[in-house]
XYZ file of C-alpha atoms in Angstrom:
519
model
C -85.486 -139.819 -33.861
C -86.812 -142.131 -31.167
C -90.044 -141.762 -29.218
C -89.417 -144.903 -27.157
C -89.532 -144.220 -23.446
C -85.971 -144.245 -22.043
C -84.976 -147.608 -20.603
C -84.250 -146.114 -17.188
C -87.841 -145.009 -16.658
C -89.054 -148.439 -15.615
C -92.376 -149.024 -13.912
C -90.559 -149.934 -10.682
C -88.513 -146.717 -10.788
C -91.583 -144.544 -11.330
C -93.597 -146.363 -8.666
C -90.787 -145.824 -6.164
C -90.850 -142.083 -6.876
C -94.576 -141.633 -6.248
C -94.556 -143.670 -3.038
C -93.457 -140.589 -1.116
C -96.700 -138.779 -2.077
C -99.364 -139.217 0.639
C -102.763 -140.354 -0.634
C -104.876 -141.936 2.091
C -108.099 -141.877 0.058
C -106.702 -144.162 -2.636
C -107.551 -141.614 -5.333
C -104.983 -141.324 -8.126
C -104.302 -139.190 -11.189
C -103.153 -140.759 -14.450
C -99.743 -139.238 -15.215
C -99.052 -139.813 -18.904
C -96.171 -139.463 -21.340
C -96.932 -136.386 -23.382
C -95.443 -137.621 -26.658
C -97.701 -140.670 -26.848
C -100.416 -140.330 -24.210
C -99.182 -143.597 -22.648
C -99.822 -144.047 -18.914
C -96.618 -143.672 -16.926
C -97.845 -144.046 -13.357
C -100.862 -143.562 -11.100
C -100.059 -140.520 -8.981
C -101.600 -140.507 -5.469
C -103.835 -137.554 -4.668
C -103.443 -135.999 -1.232
C -106.412 -135.253 1.025
C -106.536 -132.243 3.376
C -105.687 -134.623 6.201
C -102.673 -135.894 4.270
C -101.481 -132.332 3.762
C -101.862 -131.477 7.439
C -99.888 -134.596 8.348
C -97.146 -133.637 5.874
C -96.850 -130.207 7.487
C -96.750 -131.745 10.960
C -93.899 -134.059 9.946
C -92.092 -131.198 8.235
C -92.366 -129.024 11.361
C -90.904 -131.767 13.492
C -87.956 -132.169 11.130
C -87.510 -128.407 10.817
C -87.122 -127.911 14.537
C -83.985 -130.068 14.437
C -82.721 -128.777 11.068
C -82.850 -125.158 12.249
C -80.462 -126.064 15.067
C -77.831 -127.295 12.625
C -75.013 -124.785 12.130
C -75.303 -123.025 8.789
C -72.004 -124.571 7.695
C -73.345 -128.079 8.311
C -76.540 -127.335 6.374
C -74.547 -126.010 3.435
C -72.406 -129.155 3.339
C -75.553 -131.071 2.340
C -75.907 -128.848 -0.700
C -72.235 -129.180 -1.613
C -72.906 -132.906 -2.002
C -76.265 -132.297 -3.669
C -74.640 -130.123 -6.336
C -72.540 -133.080 -7.483
C -75.403 -135.582 -7.320
C -77.749 -133.381 -9.328
C -75.180 -132.963 -12.108
C -74.130 -136.620 -12.111
C -77.767 -137.687 -12.542
C -78.815 -134.922 -14.929
C -79.643 -137.228 -17.828
C -82.062 -139.289 -15.755
C -83.719 -136.051 -14.682
C -83.800 -135.000 -18.345
C -85.625 -138.214 -19.272
C -88.239 -137.573 -16.589
C -88.740 -133.949 -17.600
C -89.244 -134.936 -21.235
C -91.631 -137.772 -20.472
C -93.894 -135.717 -18.213
C -93.774 -132.321 -19.945
C -93.081 -133.134 -23.598
C -90.377 -130.496 -23.979
C -87.503 -131.105 -26.352
C -84.339 -132.617 -24.922
C -82.253 -129.493 -25.402
C -84.549 -127.513 -23.124
C -84.980 -130.387 -20.667
C -81.251 -130.745 -20.081
C -80.931 -126.981 -19.635
C -83.637 -127.139 -16.984
C -81.569 -129.620 -14.981
C -78.839 -126.971 -14.672
C -80.960 -124.503 -12.722
C -80.882 -126.101 -9.232
C -77.074 -126.585 -9.335
C -76.708 -122.939 -10.387
C -78.907 -121.863 -7.476
C -76.928 -124.047 -5.082
C -73.628 -122.659 -6.335
C -74.791 -119.066 -5.890
C -76.173 -119.451 -2.383
C -73.254 -121.551 -1.208
C -71.272 -118.336 -1.700
C -73.857 -116.031 -0.121
C -75.912 -117.903 2.484
C -73.457 -117.879 5.392
C -72.922 -114.126 5.049
C -76.643 -113.391 4.641
C -77.581 -115.458 7.704
C -74.804 -114.135 9.948
C -76.087 -111.804 12.705
C -75.327 -108.148 12.053
C -74.510 -106.026 15.097
C -75.307 -102.312 14.908
C -75.341 -99.375 17.258
C -78.340 -98.627 19.425
C -79.960 -95.285 20.262
C -77.288 -94.370 22.826
C -73.705 -94.550 21.514
C -71.420 -96.924 23.441
C -74.189 -97.797 25.883
C -76.548 -99.701 23.589
C -76.512 -102.021 20.579
C -78.947 -103.732 18.247
C -78.357 -107.017 16.417
C -80.221 -108.137 13.294
C -80.796 -111.893 13.490
C -82.407 -113.832 10.646
C -84.417 -116.834 11.776
C -86.244 -119.340 9.546
C -89.958 -118.792 9.069
C -90.786 -122.470 9.648
C -92.434 -124.444 6.853
C -92.551 -122.963 3.368
C -95.340 -123.935 0.980
C -94.260 -124.001 -2.669
C -96.724 -124.371 -5.532
C -94.697 -125.242 -8.631
C -95.883 -124.985 -12.257
C -95.805 -127.603 -15.000
C -93.623 -125.696 -17.455
C -90.403 -126.003 -15.414
C -91.293 -128.590 -12.773
C -87.765 -129.563 -11.757
C -86.291 -126.060 -11.785
C -89.062 -124.377 -9.804
C -89.809 -127.389 -7.614
C -86.218 -127.472 -6.361
C -84.682 -124.057 -7.024
C -87.301 -122.163 -5.021
C -86.908 -124.650 -2.174
C -83.104 -124.665 -1.936
C -82.597 -121.187 -0.403
C -85.523 -121.835 1.939
C -83.863 -125.032 3.154
C -80.458 -123.356 3.462
C -82.083 -120.715 5.676
C -83.258 -123.434 8.064
C -86.831 -124.005 6.894
C -88.730 -127.118 5.926
C -90.619 -127.233 2.618
C -93.907 -128.706 1.440
C -94.119 -128.553 -2.352
C -97.159 -129.129 -4.538
C -96.037 -129.868 -8.076
C -98.549 -129.943 -10.898
C -100.078 -133.399 -11.303
C -98.817 -133.565 -14.880
C -95.185 -132.999 -13.888
C -94.575 -134.447 -10.433
C -91.914 -137.008 -11.324
C -88.829 -134.824 -11.844
C -89.183 -132.883 -8.565
C -89.786 -136.152 -6.718
C -86.556 -137.493 -8.163
C -84.704 -134.304 -7.281
C -85.845 -134.534 -3.652
C -84.579 -138.110 -3.479
C -81.163 -136.859 -4.588
C -81.196 -134.137 -1.916
C -81.922 -136.794 0.696
C -79.106 -138.933 -0.704
C -76.873 -135.905 -0.134
C -77.868 -135.835 3.534
C -81.037 -133.739 3.742
C -82.974 -135.113 6.742
C -85.970 -137.268 5.871
C -89.268 -135.505 6.393
C -87.834 -132.025 5.865
C -88.916 -131.796 2.207
C -92.472 -133.042 1.731
C -94.496 -133.477 -1.467
C -98.283 -133.356 -1.753
C -100.246 -133.775 -4.975
C -103.691 -132.894 -6.245
C -105.605 -130.364 -8.267
C -105.053 -126.760 -7.159
C -108.522 -126.062 -5.720
C -108.378 -129.331 -3.753
C -104.880 -128.933 -2.332
C -104.120 -125.211 -2.351
C -106.315 -123.953 0.514
C -105.016 -126.486 3.035
C -101.432 -125.924 1.944
C -101.684 -122.146 2.341
C -103.506 -122.431 5.670
C -100.683 -124.541 7.113
C -97.707 -122.686 5.629
C -95.649 -119.886 7.170
C -94.868 -118.446 3.719
C -95.960 -119.299 0.179
C -93.967 -119.269 -3.064
C -96.088 -119.549 -6.213
C -95.311 -119.532 -9.918
C -98.250 -119.550 -12.302
C -101.136 -117.561 -13.673
C -102.186 -114.108 -12.520
C -105.718 -115.346 -11.807
C -104.488 -118.057 -9.434
C -101.934 -115.674 -7.948
C -104.734 -113.343 -6.875
C -106.470 -116.195 -5.039
C -103.258 -117.259 -3.306
C -102.346 -113.695 -2.367
C -105.787 -113.074 -0.873
C -105.679 -116.236 1.234
C -102.112 -115.581 2.375
C -103.176 -112.073 3.357
C -106.064 -113.382 5.447
C -103.610 -115.700 7.199
C -101.145 -112.813 7.717
C -98.315 -114.699 6.043
C -96.047 -113.478 3.295
C -96.007 -114.709 -0.278
C -93.958 -114.358 -3.427
C -95.880 -114.599 -6.704
C -94.293 -114.875 -10.147
C -97.218 -114.574 -12.533
C -98.052 -114.129 -16.215
C -96.574 -111.948 -18.891
C -97.219 -110.556 -22.352
C -93.564 -109.893 -22.926
C -92.364 -107.443 -25.631
C -89.181 -107.270 -27.687
C -88.111 -103.970 -29.251
C -85.685 -104.288 -32.142
C -83.849 -101.049 -32.993
C -82.863 -100.137 -36.532
C -79.137 -100.812 -36.085
C -79.503 -104.474 -35.119
C -77.422 -107.217 -36.750
C -79.919 -109.641 -38.257
C -77.916 -112.842 -37.804
C -77.253 -112.165 -34.110
C -80.839 -111.215 -33.439
C -82.821 -113.865 -35.257
C -81.438 -116.889 -33.373
C -82.027 -115.371 -29.938
C -85.442 -114.115 -30.962
C -86.452 -117.568 -32.158
C -85.445 -119.050 -28.813
C -87.135 -116.239 -26.911
C -90.420 -116.950 -28.670
C -90.333 -120.708 -29.252
C -88.073 -122.035 -26.482
C -89.925 -124.709 -24.487
C -92.610 -124.425 -27.191
C -93.438 -120.953 -25.889
C -94.175 -122.227 -22.389
C -91.759 -119.932 -20.528
C -93.137 -117.219 -18.261
C -90.558 -114.792 -19.660
C -90.931 -115.771 -23.329
C -91.589 -113.133 -25.984
C -95.131 -112.783 -27.365
C -94.812 -109.355 -29.064
C -91.996 -108.210 -31.381
C -91.754 -104.556 -32.458
C -89.758 -104.001 -35.652
C -88.638 -100.623 -37.098
C -90.500 -99.481 -40.187
C -87.240 -98.874 -42.053
C -86.222 -102.550 -41.763
C -89.550 -104.237 -41.142
C -89.684 -106.475 -44.222
C -86.058 -107.570 -43.913
C -86.362 -108.522 -40.247
C -89.790 -110.080 -40.702
C -88.594 -112.297 -43.530
C -85.534 -113.457 -41.579
C -87.581 -114.299 -38.502
C -90.385 -116.050 -40.389
C -87.867 -118.150 -42.305
C -86.154 -119.191 -39.057
C -89.495 -120.060 -37.447
C -90.587 -122.084 -40.464
C -87.344 -124.078 -40.425
C -87.409 -125.029 -36.752
C -87.328 -128.805 -36.373
C -90.340 -130.048 -34.422
C -90.484 -133.585 -33.110
C -91.240 -136.123 -30.382
C -87.841 -137.472 -29.539
C -85.572 -138.371 -26.635
C -82.519 -137.144 -28.534
C -81.151 -133.665 -29.208
C -82.377 -133.253 -32.784
C -85.740 -131.455 -32.312
C -85.625 -127.737 -31.642
C -89.310 -127.683 -30.686
C -91.127 -130.202 -28.529
C -94.716 -130.704 -27.498
C -97.080 -128.535 -25.534
C -97.791 -129.981 -22.124
C -101.240 -131.428 -22.881
C -103.984 -131.624 -25.503
C -106.013 -129.217 -23.367
C -103.281 -126.607 -23.522
C -102.858 -127.213 -27.256
C -106.550 -126.384 -27.658
C -106.099 -123.168 -25.680
C -103.207 -122.054 -27.876
C -105.162 -122.975 -31.007
C -108.127 -120.915 -29.796
C -105.914 -117.805 -29.603
C -104.679 -118.350 -33.157
C -108.170 -119.087 -34.511
C -109.563 -115.993 -32.790
C -106.826 -113.834 -34.309
C -107.463 -115.206 -37.805
C -111.204 -114.691 -37.462
C -110.624 -111.043 -36.511
C -108.279 -110.277 -39.386
C -104.755 -111.353 -38.429
C -102.518 -113.051 -40.991
C -100.585 -116.262 -40.350
C -97.064 -115.866 -41.761
C -96.052 -119.405 -40.823
C -97.477 -122.230 -38.725
C -100.901 -121.902 -37.160
C -101.905 -125.562 -36.940
C -101.894 -128.444 -34.485
C -99.672 -131.375 -35.460
C -101.471 -134.508 -34.338
C -99.352 -136.434 -36.839
C -96.402 -135.938 -34.472
C -98.170 -136.310 -31.123
C -101.371 -135.443 -29.283
C -100.255 -132.008 -28.028
C -97.976 -130.605 -30.754
C -98.525 -127.185 -32.331
C -96.507 -125.510 -35.064
C -94.288 -122.474 -34.407
C -96.612 -119.643 -35.414
C -95.941 -116.067 -36.499
C -98.870 -113.651 -36.818
C -99.153 -110.231 -38.375
C -101.935 -107.704 -37.874
C -102.694 -108.698 -34.280
C -104.800 -106.140 -32.391
C -105.833 -105.767 -28.764
C -109.364 -106.987 -29.433
C -107.851 -110.421 -30.123
C -106.977 -112.955 -27.435
C -103.441 -113.165 -28.834
C -103.131 -109.392 -28.659
C -103.986 -108.884 -25.008
C -103.843 -112.057 -22.900
C -100.971 -114.459 -22.369
C -101.020 -117.243 -24.980
C -98.194 -119.261 -23.404
C -97.446 -121.189 -26.548
C -95.353 -121.055 -29.753
C -97.128 -117.954 -31.036
C -95.858 -114.406 -31.585
C -97.208 -111.240 -33.159
C -95.050 -108.919 -35.289
C -95.704 -105.169 -35.106
C -94.336 -102.233 -37.099
C -93.246 -99.013 -35.363
C -92.134 -95.633 -36.761
C -90.331 -94.061 -33.787
C -88.602 -95.501 -30.743
C -90.956 -93.568 -28.475
C -93.864 -95.289 -30.208
C -92.237 -98.697 -29.691
C -91.764 -98.006 -25.972
C -95.371 -96.866 -25.630
C -96.643 -100.008 -27.377
C -94.376 -102.260 -25.321
C -95.753 -100.743 -22.107
C -99.363 -100.933 -23.293
C -100.141 -104.033 -21.221
C -101.264 -104.951 -17.732
C -98.222 -107.217 -17.410
C -94.580 -106.468 -16.650
C -92.488 -109.604 -16.259
C -89.858 -109.518 -19.005
C -88.812 -107.446 -22.002
C -86.031 -107.461 -24.574
C -84.232 -104.673 -26.431
C -81.919 -105.257 -29.396
C -79.369 -102.788 -30.753
C -75.795 -102.566 -31.975
C -75.350 -99.699 -29.505
C -75.529 -100.908 -25.884
C -75.881 -97.395 -24.461
C -78.800 -96.693 -26.792
C -80.448 -99.976 -25.799
C -79.981 -99.179 -22.104
C -81.783 -95.880 -22.648
C -84.769 -97.747 -24.084
C -84.630 -100.414 -21.356
C -84.859 -97.729 -18.676
C -88.253 -96.681 -20.037
C -89.852 -100.145 -20.156
C -92.166 -101.143 -17.304
C -90.847 -104.610 -16.538
C -89.188 -106.500 -13.735
C -86.628 -107.925 -16.164
C -85.172 -106.352 -19.302
C -82.661 -108.227 -21.453
C -80.415 -106.306 -23.820
C -79.326 -108.270 -26.897
C -80.890 -111.395 -25.446
C -84.475 -112.531 -25.122
C -84.722 -113.876 -21.573
C -81.953 -116.214 -20.431
C -79.406 -113.620 -19.306
C -81.727 -112.030 -16.761
C -83.057 -115.298 -15.372
C -79.634 -116.947 -15.175
C -78.167 -113.979 -13.264
C -78.756 -115.597 -9.882
C -77.163 -112.756 -7.943
C -79.829 -110.263 -9.020
C -83.499 -110.428 -7.930
C -85.927 -111.473 -10.671
C -89.641 -110.729 -10.441
C -92.521 -108.936 -12.104
C -94.350 -105.631 -11.825
C -98.004 -104.734 -12.461
C -100.026 -107.967 -12.887
C -96.886 -110.064 -13.291
C -96.279 -110.606 -9.629
C -95.167 -109.616 -6.153
C -91.702 -110.191 -4.747
C -88.750 -111.890 -6.427
C -86.594 -114.964 -6.562
C -82.783 -114.896 -6.802
C -80.449 -112.333 -5.290
C -80.098 -111.802 -1.552
C -83.836 -111.357 -1.117
C -84.375 -114.746 -2.762
C -83.062 -116.278 0.468
C -83.891 -113.598 3.026
C -87.599 -113.658 2.110
C -87.705 -117.073 3.786
C -86.561 -115.595 7.115
C -88.006 -113.415 9.838
C -85.878 -110.684 11.369
C -85.348 -110.678 15.107
C -84.034 -107.434 16.614
C -81.978 -108.207 19.720
C -81.365 -104.876 21.482
C -79.060 -104.403 24.489
C -78.975 -101.466 26.907
C -75.864 -101.558 29.093
C -76.856 -98.765 31.476
C -80.196 -97.269 32.406
C -79.866 -93.934 30.633
C -83.120 -93.784 28.687
C -85.684 -91.353 30.045
C -85.540 -88.833 32.871
C -83.763 -90.073 35.977
C -85.576 -90.082 39.335
C -85.812 -86.543 40.654
C -84.605 -84.939 37.425
C -86.559 -81.881 36.240
C -88.339 -82.922 33.034
C -87.787 -79.557 31.304
C -84.079 -79.999 31.905
C -84.252 -83.585 30.608
C -85.925 -82.434 27.375
C -83.260 -79.769 26.794
C -80.557 -82.338 27.422
C -82.216 -84.818 25.010
C -82.542 -82.248 22.231
C -78.942 -81.109 22.685
C -77.746 -84.729 22.581
C -79.619 -85.441 19.346
C -78.141 -82.317 17.726
C -74.641 -83.282 18.858
C -74.994 -86.877 17.581
C -76.130 -85.556 14.175
C -73.209 -83.132 14.079
C -70.776 -85.918 14.946
C -72.551 -88.268 12.483
C -73.129 -90.712 15.324
C -76.881 -91.129 14.643
């Protein structure tokens, strides 16, 4: 294994990326390589004035971009699709350096924007085409639904998938004719900056896709106050703040928030099929996936068998700091987050939980590594039993009946993702129908739902508002204009007409139209 920074990530290359970030105050943030703690680059921090200027430039570019025919806009993304794939390994290097994830997960992340592009290249023209409908008076009136861009979209992207969320949430907004101002997390700004440079190489007009950087409380208010719509992925606590401010500004927002995601394993499951997917669902990206599994419910009749198989797989996962494909588990994003994960495990142990494997930080590998951890005996008075841990930690629970498993799975304030495993798909679908969650994967942990770009993906309860993907994943970035035409003045009583007669005529007309299925 090699922890040497990839040769392509030269100081000049990194400096060129961060030059597009406005920072008039001269303040910077030390962006470090997670594996070693080595300084990568000084990231400029944007002032409120910088953010306002970025929005002003974006609005100017958007006014011209919105006039482009949809076909011409989509041609940019045809070229971008190729560029993103051709440069995927450079993007992978950046993602690893800034986030610490293992290379397998990093390269998978690079696939998300091309998948989004491919989906909306098929759908965008149809979704944005005006739809003509009948008006209130058959033959004499019409109404046309026209989707127009909202203007400038503010996107606040998280650190766990900086490239995927930084670009994939922006792509349908841009296709719809908007400009975008994105605020990536300071820790993970490099990969989205690189992705934007590739979009511009594909022909996206300069100034249309802006980047501002800074800590959330410093940057967020100005960004929201200048945006026409906000897309946010992150914690429920921050989502509340963003939703409240967007509401005061009377703009829309889409919020994908936290989860305490359950997996129900039924008693007819095939162990070998289940254990690999379950391990990924819990430990993929070192547990730093919004949809990852934090609670696994196992049937009493097979509890020991399934527990032993899962614990053995978790214990054998290869953990390492490496820019090759050997490690199955990478680093957490920062020492601070490692400490948060450790506090959940320590709290659980102190209150009576048992560690079946893992449970310790691994400073011998790198400053933010933590072992894959399986707990037993977790209760709701523990941090790991109620709040989102967002790390490589899972609790195993025994259930006696399927109804009990469903009740326990739903016993949470969250509702982002869930998983059901069974050898009988119909039986699993019956369980899935009873789970309170925006996404439910059958015989998979999380990837199938998220990768299904044609279907909306979002959360319920405290896990969010709105959705990405599907038709609404693009249409949410548009306003609807109703263009109504009346060809002849037939609405209302005509001059000199007796109003009682007009009312009788109106009622008779409505009855006739209903009978003829006209209205």
